[in-house]
Structures are given as C-alpha cells and as structure tokens.
Short mmCIF file of C-alpha atoms in Angstrom, two decimals:
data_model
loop_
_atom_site.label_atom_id
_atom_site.label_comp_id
_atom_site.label_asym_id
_atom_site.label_seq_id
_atom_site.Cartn_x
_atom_site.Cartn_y
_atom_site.Cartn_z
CA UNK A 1 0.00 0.00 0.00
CA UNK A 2 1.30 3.41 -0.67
CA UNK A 3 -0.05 6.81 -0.47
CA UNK A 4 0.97 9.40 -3.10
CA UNK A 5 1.22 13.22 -2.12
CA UNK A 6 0.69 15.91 -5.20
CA UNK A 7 2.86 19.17 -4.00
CA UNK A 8 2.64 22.41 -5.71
CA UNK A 9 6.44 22.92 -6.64
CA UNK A 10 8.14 26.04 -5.15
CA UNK A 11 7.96 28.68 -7.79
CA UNK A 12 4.29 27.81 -8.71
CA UNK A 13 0.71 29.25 -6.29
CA UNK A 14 -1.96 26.98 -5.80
CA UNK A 15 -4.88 29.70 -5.99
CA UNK A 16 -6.90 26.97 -3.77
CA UNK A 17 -4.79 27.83 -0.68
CA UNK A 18 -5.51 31.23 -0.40
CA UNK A 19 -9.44 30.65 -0.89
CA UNK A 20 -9.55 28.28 1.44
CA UNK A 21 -7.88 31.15 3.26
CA UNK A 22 -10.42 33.45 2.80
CA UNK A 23 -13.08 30.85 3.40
CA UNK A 24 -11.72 30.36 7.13
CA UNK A 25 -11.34 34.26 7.60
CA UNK A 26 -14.74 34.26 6.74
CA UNK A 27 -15.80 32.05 9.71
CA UNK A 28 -14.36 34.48 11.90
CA UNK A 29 -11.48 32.88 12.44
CA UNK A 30 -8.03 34.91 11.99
CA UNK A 31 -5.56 33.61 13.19
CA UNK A 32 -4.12 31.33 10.27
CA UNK A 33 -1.75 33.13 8.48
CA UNK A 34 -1.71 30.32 5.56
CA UNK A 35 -2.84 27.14 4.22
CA UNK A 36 -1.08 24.36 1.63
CA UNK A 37 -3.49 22.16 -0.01
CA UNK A 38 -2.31 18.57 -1.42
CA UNK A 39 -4.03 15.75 -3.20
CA UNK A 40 -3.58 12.23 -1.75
CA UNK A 41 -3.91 9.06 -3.57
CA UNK A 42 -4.11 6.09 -1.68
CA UNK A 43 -3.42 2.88 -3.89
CA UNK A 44 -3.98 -0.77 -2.27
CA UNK A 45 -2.74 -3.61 -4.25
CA UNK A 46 0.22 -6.02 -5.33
CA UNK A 47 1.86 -3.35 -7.21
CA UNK A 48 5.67 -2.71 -7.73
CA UNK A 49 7.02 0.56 -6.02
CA UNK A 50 8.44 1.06 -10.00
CA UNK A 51 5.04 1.02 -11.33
CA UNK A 52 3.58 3.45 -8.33
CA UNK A 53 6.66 5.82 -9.42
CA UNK A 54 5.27 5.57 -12.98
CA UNK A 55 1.40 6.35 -11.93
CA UNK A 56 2.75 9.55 -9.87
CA UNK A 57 5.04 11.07 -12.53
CA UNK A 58 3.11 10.48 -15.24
CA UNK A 59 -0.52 10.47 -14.32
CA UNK A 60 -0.74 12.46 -11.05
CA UNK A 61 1.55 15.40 -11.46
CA UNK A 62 1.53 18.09 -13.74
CA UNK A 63 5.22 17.65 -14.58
CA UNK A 64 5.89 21.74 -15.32
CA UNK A 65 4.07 22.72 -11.53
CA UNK A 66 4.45 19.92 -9.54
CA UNK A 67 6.17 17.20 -7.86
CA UNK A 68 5.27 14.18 -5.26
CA UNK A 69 6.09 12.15 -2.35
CA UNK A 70 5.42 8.51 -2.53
CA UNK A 71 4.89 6.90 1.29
CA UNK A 72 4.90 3.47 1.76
CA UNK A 73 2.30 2.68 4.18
CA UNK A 74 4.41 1.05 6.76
CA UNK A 75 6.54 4.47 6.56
CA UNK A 76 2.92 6.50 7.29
CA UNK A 77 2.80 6.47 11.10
CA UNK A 78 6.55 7.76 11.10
CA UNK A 79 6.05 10.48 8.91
CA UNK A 80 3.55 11.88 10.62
CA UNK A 81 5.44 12.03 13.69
CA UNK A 82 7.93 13.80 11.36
CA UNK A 83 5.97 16.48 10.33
CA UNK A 84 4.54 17.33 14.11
CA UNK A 85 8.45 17.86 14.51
CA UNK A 86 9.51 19.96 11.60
CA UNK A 87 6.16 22.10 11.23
CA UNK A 88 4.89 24.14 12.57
CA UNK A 89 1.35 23.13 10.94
CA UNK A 90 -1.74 21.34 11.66
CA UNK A 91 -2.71 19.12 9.47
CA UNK A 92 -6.34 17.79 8.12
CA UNK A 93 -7.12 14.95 5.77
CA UNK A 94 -10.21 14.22 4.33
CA UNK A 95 -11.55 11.02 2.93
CA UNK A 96 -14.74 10.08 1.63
CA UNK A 97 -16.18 7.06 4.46
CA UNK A 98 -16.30 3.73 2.92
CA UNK A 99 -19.20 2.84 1.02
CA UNK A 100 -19.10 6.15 -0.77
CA UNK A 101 -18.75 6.29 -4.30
CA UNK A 102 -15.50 7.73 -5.58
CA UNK A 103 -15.48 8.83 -9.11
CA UNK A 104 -12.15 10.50 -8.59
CA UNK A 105 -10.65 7.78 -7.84
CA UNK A 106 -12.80 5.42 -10.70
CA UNK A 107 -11.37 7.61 -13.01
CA UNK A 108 -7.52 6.71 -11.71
CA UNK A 109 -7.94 3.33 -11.77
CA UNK A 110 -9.08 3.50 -15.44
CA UNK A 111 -6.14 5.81 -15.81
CA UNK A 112 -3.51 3.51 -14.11
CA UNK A 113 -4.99 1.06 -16.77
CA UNK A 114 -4.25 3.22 -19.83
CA UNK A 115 -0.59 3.22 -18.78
CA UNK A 116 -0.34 -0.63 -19.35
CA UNK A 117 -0.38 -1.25 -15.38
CA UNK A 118 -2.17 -4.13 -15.23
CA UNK A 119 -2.37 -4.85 -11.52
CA UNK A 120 -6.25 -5.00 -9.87
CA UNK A 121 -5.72 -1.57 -7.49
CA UNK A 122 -8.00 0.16 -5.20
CA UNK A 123 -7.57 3.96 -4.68
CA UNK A 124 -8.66 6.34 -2.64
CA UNK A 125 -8.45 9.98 -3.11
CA UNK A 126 -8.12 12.64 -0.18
CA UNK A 127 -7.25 16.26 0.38
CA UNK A 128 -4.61 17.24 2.90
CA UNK A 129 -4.68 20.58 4.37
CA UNK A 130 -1.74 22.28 6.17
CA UNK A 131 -2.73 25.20 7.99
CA UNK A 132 -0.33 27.42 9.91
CA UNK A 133 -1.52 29.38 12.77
CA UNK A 134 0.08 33.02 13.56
CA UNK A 135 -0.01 32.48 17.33
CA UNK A 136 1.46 30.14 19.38
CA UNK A 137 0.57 26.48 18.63
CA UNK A 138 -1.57 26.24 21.99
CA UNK A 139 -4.39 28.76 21.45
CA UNK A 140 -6.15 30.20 18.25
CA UNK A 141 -8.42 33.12 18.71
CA UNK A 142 -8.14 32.67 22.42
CA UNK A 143 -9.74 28.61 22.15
CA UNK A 144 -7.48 25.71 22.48
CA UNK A 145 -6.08 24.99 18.82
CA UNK A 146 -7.71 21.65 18.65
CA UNK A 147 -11.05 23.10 18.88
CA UNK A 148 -10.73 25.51 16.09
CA UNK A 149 -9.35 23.21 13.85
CA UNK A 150 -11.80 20.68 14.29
CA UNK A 151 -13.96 23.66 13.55
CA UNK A 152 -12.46 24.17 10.33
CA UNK A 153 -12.32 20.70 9.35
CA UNK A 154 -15.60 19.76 10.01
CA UNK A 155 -17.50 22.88 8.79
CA UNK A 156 -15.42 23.87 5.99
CA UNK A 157 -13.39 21.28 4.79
CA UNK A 158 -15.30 18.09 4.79
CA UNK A 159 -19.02 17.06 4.13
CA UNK A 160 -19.42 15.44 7.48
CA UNK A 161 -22.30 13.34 5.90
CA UNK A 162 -20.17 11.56 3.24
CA UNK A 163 -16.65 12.28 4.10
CA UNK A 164 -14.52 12.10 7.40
CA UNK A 165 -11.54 13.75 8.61
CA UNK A 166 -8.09 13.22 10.12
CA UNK A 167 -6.42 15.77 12.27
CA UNK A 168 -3.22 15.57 12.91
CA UNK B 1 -13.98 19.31 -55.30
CA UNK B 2 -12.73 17.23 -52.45
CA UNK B 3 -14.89 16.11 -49.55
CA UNK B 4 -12.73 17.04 -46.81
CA UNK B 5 -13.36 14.47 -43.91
CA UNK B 6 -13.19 15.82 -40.38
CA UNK B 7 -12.68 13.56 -37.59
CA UNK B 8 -13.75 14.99 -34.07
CA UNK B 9 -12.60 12.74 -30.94
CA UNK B 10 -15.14 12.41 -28.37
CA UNK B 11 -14.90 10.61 -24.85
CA UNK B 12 -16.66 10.89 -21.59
CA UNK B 13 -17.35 14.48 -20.55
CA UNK B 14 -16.71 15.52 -24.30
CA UNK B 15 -19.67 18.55 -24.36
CA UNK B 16 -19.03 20.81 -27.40
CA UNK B 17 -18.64 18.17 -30.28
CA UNK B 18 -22.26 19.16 -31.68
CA UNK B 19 -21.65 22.95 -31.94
CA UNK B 20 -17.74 21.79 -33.52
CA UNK B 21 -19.41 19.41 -36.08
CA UNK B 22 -22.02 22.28 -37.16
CA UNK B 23 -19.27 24.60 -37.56
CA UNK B 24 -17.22 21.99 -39.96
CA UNK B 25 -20.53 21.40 -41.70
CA UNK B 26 -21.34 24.70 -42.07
CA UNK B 27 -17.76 25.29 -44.11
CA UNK B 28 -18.87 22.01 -46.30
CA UNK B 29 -17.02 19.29 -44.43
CA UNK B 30 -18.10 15.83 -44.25
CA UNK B 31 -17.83 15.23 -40.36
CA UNK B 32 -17.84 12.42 -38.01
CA UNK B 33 -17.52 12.25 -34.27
CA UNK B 34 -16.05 8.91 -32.94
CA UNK B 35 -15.63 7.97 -29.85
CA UNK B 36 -12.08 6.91 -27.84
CA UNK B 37 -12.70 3.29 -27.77
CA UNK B 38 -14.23 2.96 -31.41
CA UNK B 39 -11.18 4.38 -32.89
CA UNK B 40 -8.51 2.40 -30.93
CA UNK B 41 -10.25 -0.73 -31.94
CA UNK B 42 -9.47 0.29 -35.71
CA UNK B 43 -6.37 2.84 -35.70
CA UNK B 44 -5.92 3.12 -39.24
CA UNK B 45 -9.38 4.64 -39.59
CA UNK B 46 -7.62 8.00 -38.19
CA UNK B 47 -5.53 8.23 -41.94
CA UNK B 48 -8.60 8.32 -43.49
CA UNK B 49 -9.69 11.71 -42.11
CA UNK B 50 -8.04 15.19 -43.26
CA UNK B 51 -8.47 16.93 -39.86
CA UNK B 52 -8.47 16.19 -36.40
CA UNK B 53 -10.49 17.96 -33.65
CA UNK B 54 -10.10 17.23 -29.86
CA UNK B 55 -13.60 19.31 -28.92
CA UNK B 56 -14.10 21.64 -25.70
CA UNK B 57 -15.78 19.88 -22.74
CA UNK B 58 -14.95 18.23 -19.39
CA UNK B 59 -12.98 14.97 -20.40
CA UNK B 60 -13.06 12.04 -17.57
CA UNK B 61 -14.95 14.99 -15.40
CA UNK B 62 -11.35 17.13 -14.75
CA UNK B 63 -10.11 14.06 -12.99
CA UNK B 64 -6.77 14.51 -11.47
CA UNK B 65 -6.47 17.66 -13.51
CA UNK B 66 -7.95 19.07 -17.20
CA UNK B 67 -7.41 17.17 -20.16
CA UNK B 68 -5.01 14.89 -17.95
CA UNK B 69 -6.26 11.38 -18.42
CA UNK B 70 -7.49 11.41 -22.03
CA UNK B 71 -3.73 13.09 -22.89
CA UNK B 72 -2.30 9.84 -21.17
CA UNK B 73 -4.91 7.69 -22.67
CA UNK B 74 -4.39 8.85 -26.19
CA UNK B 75 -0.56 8.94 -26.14
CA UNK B 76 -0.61 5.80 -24.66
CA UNK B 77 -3.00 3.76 -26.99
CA UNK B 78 -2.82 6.06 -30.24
CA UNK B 79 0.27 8.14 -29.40
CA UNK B 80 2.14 6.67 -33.04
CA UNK B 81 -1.19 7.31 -35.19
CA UNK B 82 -1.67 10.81 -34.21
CA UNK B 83 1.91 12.16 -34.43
CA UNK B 84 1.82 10.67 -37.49
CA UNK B 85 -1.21 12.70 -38.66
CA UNK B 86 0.54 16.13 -37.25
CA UNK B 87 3.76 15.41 -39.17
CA UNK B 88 1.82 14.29 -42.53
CA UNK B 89 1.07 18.62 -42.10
CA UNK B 90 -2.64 17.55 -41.29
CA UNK B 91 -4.66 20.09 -39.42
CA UNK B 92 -5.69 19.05 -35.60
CA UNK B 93 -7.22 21.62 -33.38
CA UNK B 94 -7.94 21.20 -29.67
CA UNK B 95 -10.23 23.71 -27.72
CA UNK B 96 -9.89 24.31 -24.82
CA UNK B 97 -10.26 20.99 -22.93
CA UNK B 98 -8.94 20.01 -26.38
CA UNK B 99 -5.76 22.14 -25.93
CA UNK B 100 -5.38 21.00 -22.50
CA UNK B 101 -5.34 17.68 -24.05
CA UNK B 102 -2.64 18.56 -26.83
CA UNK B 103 -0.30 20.23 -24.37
CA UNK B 104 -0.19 17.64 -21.91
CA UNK B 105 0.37 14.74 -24.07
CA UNK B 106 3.07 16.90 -25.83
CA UNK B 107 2.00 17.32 -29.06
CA UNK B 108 1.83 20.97 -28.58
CA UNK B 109 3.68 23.09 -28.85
CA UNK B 110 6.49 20.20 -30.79
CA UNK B 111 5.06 16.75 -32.31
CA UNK B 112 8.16 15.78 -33.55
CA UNK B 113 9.40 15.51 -29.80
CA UNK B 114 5.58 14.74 -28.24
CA UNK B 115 6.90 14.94 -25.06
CA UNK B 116 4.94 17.55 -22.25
CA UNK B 117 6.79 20.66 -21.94
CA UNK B 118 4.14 23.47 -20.98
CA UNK B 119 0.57 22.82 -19.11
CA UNK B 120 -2.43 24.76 -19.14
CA UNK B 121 -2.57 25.20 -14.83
CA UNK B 122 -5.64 26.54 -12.42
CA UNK B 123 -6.37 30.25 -13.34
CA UNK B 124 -5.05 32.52 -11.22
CA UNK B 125 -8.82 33.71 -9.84
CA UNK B 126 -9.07 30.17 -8.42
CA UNK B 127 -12.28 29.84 -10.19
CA UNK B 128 -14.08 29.04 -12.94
CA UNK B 129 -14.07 31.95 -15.68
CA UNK B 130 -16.36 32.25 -18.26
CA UNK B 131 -17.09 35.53 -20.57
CA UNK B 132 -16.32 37.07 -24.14
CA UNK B 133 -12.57 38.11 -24.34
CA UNK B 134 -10.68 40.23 -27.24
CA UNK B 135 -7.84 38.21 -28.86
CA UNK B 136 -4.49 39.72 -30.51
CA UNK B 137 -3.91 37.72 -33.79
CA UNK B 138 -0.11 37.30 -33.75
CA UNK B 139 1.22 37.88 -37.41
CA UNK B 140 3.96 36.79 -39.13
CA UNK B 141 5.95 39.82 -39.92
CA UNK B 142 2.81 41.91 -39.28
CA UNK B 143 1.15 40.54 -42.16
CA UNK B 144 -0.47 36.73 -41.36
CA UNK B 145 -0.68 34.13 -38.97
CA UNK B 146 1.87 31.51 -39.23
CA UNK B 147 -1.14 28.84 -38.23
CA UNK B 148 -2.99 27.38 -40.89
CA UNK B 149 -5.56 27.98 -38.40
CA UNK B 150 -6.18 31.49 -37.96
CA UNK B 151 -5.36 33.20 -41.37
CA UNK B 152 -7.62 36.05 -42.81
CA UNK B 153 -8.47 37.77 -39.31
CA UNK B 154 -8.62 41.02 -38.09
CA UNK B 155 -5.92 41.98 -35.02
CA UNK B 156 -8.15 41.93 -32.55
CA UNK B 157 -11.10 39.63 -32.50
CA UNK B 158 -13.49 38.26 -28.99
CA UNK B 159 -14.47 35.05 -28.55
CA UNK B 160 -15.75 33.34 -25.42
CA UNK B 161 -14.08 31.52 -22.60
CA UNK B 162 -15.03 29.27 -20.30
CA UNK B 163 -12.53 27.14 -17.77
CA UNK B 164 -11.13 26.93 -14.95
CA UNK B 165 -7.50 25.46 -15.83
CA UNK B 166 -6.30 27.63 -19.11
CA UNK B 167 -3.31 29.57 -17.38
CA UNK B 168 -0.41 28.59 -20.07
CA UNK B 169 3.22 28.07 -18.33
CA UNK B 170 6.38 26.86 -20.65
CA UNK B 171 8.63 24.92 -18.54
CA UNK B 172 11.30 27.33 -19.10
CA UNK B 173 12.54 30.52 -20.47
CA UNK B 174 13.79 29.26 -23.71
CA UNK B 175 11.10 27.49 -24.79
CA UNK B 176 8.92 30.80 -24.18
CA UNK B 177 11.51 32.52 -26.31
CA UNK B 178 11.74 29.60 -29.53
CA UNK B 179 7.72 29.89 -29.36
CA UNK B 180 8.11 33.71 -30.05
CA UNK B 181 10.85 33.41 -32.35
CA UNK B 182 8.83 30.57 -34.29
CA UNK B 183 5.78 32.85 -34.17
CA UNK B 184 3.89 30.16 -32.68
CA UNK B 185 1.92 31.89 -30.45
CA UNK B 186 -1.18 33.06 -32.04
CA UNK B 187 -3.76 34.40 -29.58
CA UNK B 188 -2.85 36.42 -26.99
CA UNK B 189 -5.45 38.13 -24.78
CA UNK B 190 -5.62 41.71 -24.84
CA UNK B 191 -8.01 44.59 -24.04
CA UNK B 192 -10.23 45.96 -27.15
CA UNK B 193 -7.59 48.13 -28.36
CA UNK B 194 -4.75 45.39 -28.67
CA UNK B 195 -3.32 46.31 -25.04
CA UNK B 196 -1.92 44.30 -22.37
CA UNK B 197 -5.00 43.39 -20.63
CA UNK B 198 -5.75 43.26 -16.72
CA UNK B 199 -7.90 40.87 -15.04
CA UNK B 200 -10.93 39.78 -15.58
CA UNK B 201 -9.66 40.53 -19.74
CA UNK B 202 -6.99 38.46 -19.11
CA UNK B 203 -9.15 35.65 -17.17
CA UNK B 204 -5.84 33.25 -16.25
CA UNK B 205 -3.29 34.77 -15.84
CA UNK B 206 -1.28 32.93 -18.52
CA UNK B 207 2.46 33.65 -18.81
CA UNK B 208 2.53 36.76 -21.93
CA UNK B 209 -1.30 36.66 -22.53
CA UNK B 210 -0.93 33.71 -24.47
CA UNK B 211 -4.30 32.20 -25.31
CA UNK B 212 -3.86 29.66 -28.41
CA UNK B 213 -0.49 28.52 -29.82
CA UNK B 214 0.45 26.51 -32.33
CA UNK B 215 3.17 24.16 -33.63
CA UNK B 216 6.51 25.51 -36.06
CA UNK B 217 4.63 24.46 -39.19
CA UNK B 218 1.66 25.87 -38.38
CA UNK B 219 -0.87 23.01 -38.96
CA UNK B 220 -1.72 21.83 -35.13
CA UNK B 221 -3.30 24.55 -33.20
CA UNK B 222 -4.66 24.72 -29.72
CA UNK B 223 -6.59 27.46 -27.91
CA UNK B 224 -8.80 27.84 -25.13
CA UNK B 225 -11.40 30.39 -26.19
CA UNK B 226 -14.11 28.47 -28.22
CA UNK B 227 -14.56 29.24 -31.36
CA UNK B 228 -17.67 26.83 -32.18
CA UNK B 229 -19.10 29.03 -30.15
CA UNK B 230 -19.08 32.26 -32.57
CA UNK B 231 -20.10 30.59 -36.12
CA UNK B 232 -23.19 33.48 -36.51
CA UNK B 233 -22.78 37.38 -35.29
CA UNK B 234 -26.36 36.09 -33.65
CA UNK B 235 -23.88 34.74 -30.96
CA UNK B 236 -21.80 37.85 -30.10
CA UNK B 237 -23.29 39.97 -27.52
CA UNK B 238 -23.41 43.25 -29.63
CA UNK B 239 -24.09 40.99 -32.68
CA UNK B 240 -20.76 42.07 -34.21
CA UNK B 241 -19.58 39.87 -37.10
CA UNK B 242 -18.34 40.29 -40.74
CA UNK B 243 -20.64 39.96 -43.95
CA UNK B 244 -23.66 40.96 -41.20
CA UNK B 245 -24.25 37.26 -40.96
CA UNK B 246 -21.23 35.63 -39.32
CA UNK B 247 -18.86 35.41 -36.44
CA UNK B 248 -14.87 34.86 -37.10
CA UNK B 249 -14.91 32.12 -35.07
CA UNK B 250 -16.40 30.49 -38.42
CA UNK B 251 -13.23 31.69 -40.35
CA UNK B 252 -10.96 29.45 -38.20
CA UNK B 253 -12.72 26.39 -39.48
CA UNK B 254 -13.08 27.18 -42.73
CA UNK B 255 -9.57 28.04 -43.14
CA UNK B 256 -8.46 24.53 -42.18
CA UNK B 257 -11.13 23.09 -44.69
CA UNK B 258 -9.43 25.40 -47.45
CA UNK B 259 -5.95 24.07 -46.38
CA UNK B 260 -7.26 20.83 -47.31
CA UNK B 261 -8.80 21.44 -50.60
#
C-alpha cells in the first residue's frame, strides 16, 4: 500500500490555498496566516514501487508545476510524527467514508490502466490541508487549537455526511 | 472538389462536439464524431480523415487535472497514429479541454518531440471563468498568422471563454523565447484596443497573454477560447460579425477546410 502526495512545486501558487484562506477568515477565524493544499492518492494492491513511481510522474503530477512524495504505508505512522516535529502546521485529511462512491478515484484506476499497469488496485483519493496558525501552537483566537481546527475541518473542509476527517 | 473528412474525438465528458461538427458542416465538411474506444479498436481509420479535432468539454470529469487522463490515454494507446497525422502537415485543433489535451500529451507546442513541456494550470482567480474576451492575432511579420488555423483575421477579435484550468506556463525561459521566435503563439489576450489586458480581460493569468499557440509548421493549433461558439454574429453579444451574418470564429474552421482542398 502506498499513499501518493501531489505538491505544488516552489515557484508555482496553488490559488486553492488562499481561498480556502479566505473561506476560514470568513468564519471568523483569523488567526491562520496560511494554508497548503495537497491531493492524496491512496493505492492498495500487489503493485511494484516502479510502477507506483510511474502512476505519480506520469498520471498524477503536472510535470511543469508539480512534484510528489510517494509513502509506503508502513513508513505513514513515522512520517507523521515527522511532520509534528519539523512544522509548525496542523494538518487535516479528508476522505470520503467507505461505502461512498468515488469517481475520482474510478477515473484513476481507469487511468492507471491506460498506462499498461495491469495490476487489480483500489484507490482512494483525499485532500490534505496544512494550515499554519500566527499564534502560538496552543491557542487560536483565544480557544485551544484543537477546537478551532476541528472547527475548520468539520464545517469547511469536509461534508461530514459523506466524508470524514483526520487531524493531525 | 474534395470532400474534406473531419474527424472529431469524443470521450466521456466531451460537451461541445455538436456545436464543432455544425461549424465543420457549415464550411462544407463531411464530419464524423467517434468515440475513444471505437477508434482504438481500428487505428488506421484516423488516416482516413483530413483533420483532427479534440472538442471543448470536461474529459473524464477534470479528474486529477484538465485534459489529464485522455492526454495519457491517447498517447498511450494512439500516441504513433496521431503524431503521425501532425507530421503528414494535417490540421488538428484542440479547444480548450482540447488544448489542455494537446499540451499535456506533448504534441503541442512540438510533435516531432511529443513529449509535455508546458501545461495549461488553475487560473489565477481560483475559479471558474467564463465571458467574451478580445484576442491579438499574432502575425507573421505583421502581415499573417503563421497557423494554418487562424489566417484572414482582423488583429483583434473576442471570442468566449469558459474554464477553470487555461493559465499557459512553458517549462522554461527558452522554450517561451523559440515559441516567439517561431511565431507560434497566435492568440494572446488583450483589451479591445490590442493592449496588455488586466484581469478579468486576461481571465488566467497565462504567462505573456498567451491564449492559443500553435506548432513551427503551423498546422496543429490549440486554444482555449471556443470558437464553435461564434459561427453566426447572432452569438456575439453586440451581434458584431463580418458579412452581417457571421462570427470569425467560423473563419478558423473554414480556413483549415481550405488548407485541405
């Protein structure tokens, strides 16, 4: 199993990061000074690490703005203990529950198939959010940070109904 | 007088293929619209057509990103057939969806090379843009278009946009200058006077205005205002057209179906 993160490379904006941005000034809520958005595709199957290489560089990414990070799913647990280290950044993931239809994610496994990969996967598509706070990393807007970003999560970024969310 | 055959290549989310094939027709093509999996089943049906048209519309619903996984899909299962069919100096268009199509499976803005060196990327807005833009017609030497495409128009001319991903960005510096130098950039956006426009005239934010571009020789053209959409002056908002009858979006076609004869 690996999971497959789409990053905006350095020189390039992502105009999604500074609506969602605006979207959480908009709940009141000031005190994030900025927001990274990523794409995650989560594929399940016998497949070679050569061919998931192949499905991120050539089917993914838009090879002129952006790059990847593939994770190996035994590595996930220790990245994320990686990133509460070296950012300074909450993070949220969203993923549709299971039973919920995922046309995204349909789509890529035709996809995967037009590039002569022909292992049975499963994928799953999320969104990962990285949101950095101005103040310290114990309060936001006087509540404890937790609060406010479950806030933000579950009122802005995810359809509660269909979807659920990760915070990290 | 030859019957000049148009192909137009449709797929899932494929939306403006009607208005394309009326526009062909109109200019006294014969026209058929064949779908993905119909044509890779017989490949050498694509050598029997004289142009090639990958129509406006939402391909595999914007999956991963616009244009993405039919570009992979045809490279990958009729990548040989259509190069072929751009270096045989046969006209191909893509619009808009279309274009994002041709740059991302490389044959744009080189087929000899086919390989993806630009991208059409989110507008800088972060939204969906749709309206009537003016367009600079890029001439050779200040006298024609080097496209086969866009010959026999005025310099400025509107059509209408409508997409969300249509902000063009080379992958470097040099290639931005050998697409100048080539004179294969052919629509640039621009206010009414031939200006560089601001936003919401320039609705993406695409690197020198560029709006449609086309290959050295000239013959495979890609643009993301819609054309299809301007066959009558019925269709412009002030009615504006030439012969007090039609739209220049008409001319485009036409001028490929001329090519051919």
């Amino acid at each position: 199993m690996f999971e497959i993160e789409v990053l905006t490379k350095k020189d390039f904006k992502n105009p999604q990061n500074e609506h969602i941005l605006s979207d959480i000034a908009s709940m009141g809520i000031a005190s994030i000074a900025k927001v990274r958005y990523s794409p995650l595709y989560f594929i399940c199957g016998k497949i070679r690490f050569s061919d998931v290489k192949i499905i991120a560089s050539e089917l993914l990414i838009d090879k002129i703005t952006e790059s990847y990070v593939i994770r190996r799913c035994s590595d996930l647990d220790v990245k994320d203990v990686n990133l509460k280290m070296n950012s300074s950044a909450s993070i949220i993931e969203v993923w549709y529950k299971k039973g919920i239809t995922d046309t995204v994610a349909e789509s890529v496994v035709k996809a995967v198939k037009d590039l002569n990969i022909n292992v049975e996967v499963k994928i799953k598509v999320g969104h990962k959010y990285y949101l950095y706070s101005k103040e310290s990393q114990t309060t936001l807007n006087n509540n404890p940070i937790k609060s406010v970003i479950e806030l933000i999560a579950t009122k802005l970024l995810a359809n509660t109904l269909v979807q659920d969310c990760k915070i990290r | 007088m030859k019957k000049v055959k148009v192909l137009i290549l449709r797929t899932a989310g494929t939306n403006c293929d009607y208005e394309t094939q009326f526009a062909f027709e109109l200019c006294k093509a014969v026209v058929e619209r064949v779908h993905i999996s119909s044509l890779v089943e017989r490949k050498d049906r694509i050598s029997k057509y004289d142009i090639l048209v990958f129509p406006g519309g939402f391909s595999y619903g914007d999956d991963i990103a616009s244009g993405k996984i039919l570009a992979n899909e045809i490279k990958n299962k009729l990548g040989d057939e259509i190069k072929k069919f751009a270096l045989d100096n046969k006209p191909i268009i893509g619009i808009c969806n279309g274009f994002q199509v041709l740059v991302k499976m490389g044959l744009l803005p080189e087929p000899d090379v086919f390989r993806q060196s630009s991208t059409l990327s989110y507008n800088d807005s972060g939204k969906f843009e749709c309206r009537w833009v003016y367009l600079k017609t890029c001439k050779k030497n200040d006298s024609e278009s080097n496209c086969i495409w866009t010959k026999n128009l005025p310099d400025i001319i509107s059509l209408p946009i409508a997409h969300g991903e249509g902000k063009f960005i080379p992958s470097n510096k040099k290639l931005l200058s050998t697409l100048n130098k080539n004179e294969q950039v052919v629509f640039k956006y621009s206010t009414k006077n031939g200006d560089i426009p601001q936003y919401p005239l320039i609705p993406n934010g695409s690197i020198e205005q560029i709006a449609g571009m086309c290959n050295a020789k000239g013959n495979v053209f890609g643009l993301m205002p819609h054309p299809e959409r301007y066959i009558f002056s019925l269709q412009h908002p002030a009615k504006k057209g030439f012969n007090k009858k039609y739209g220049w979006g008409k001319v485009i076609f036409q001028n490929a179906v001329d090519f051919v004869k």
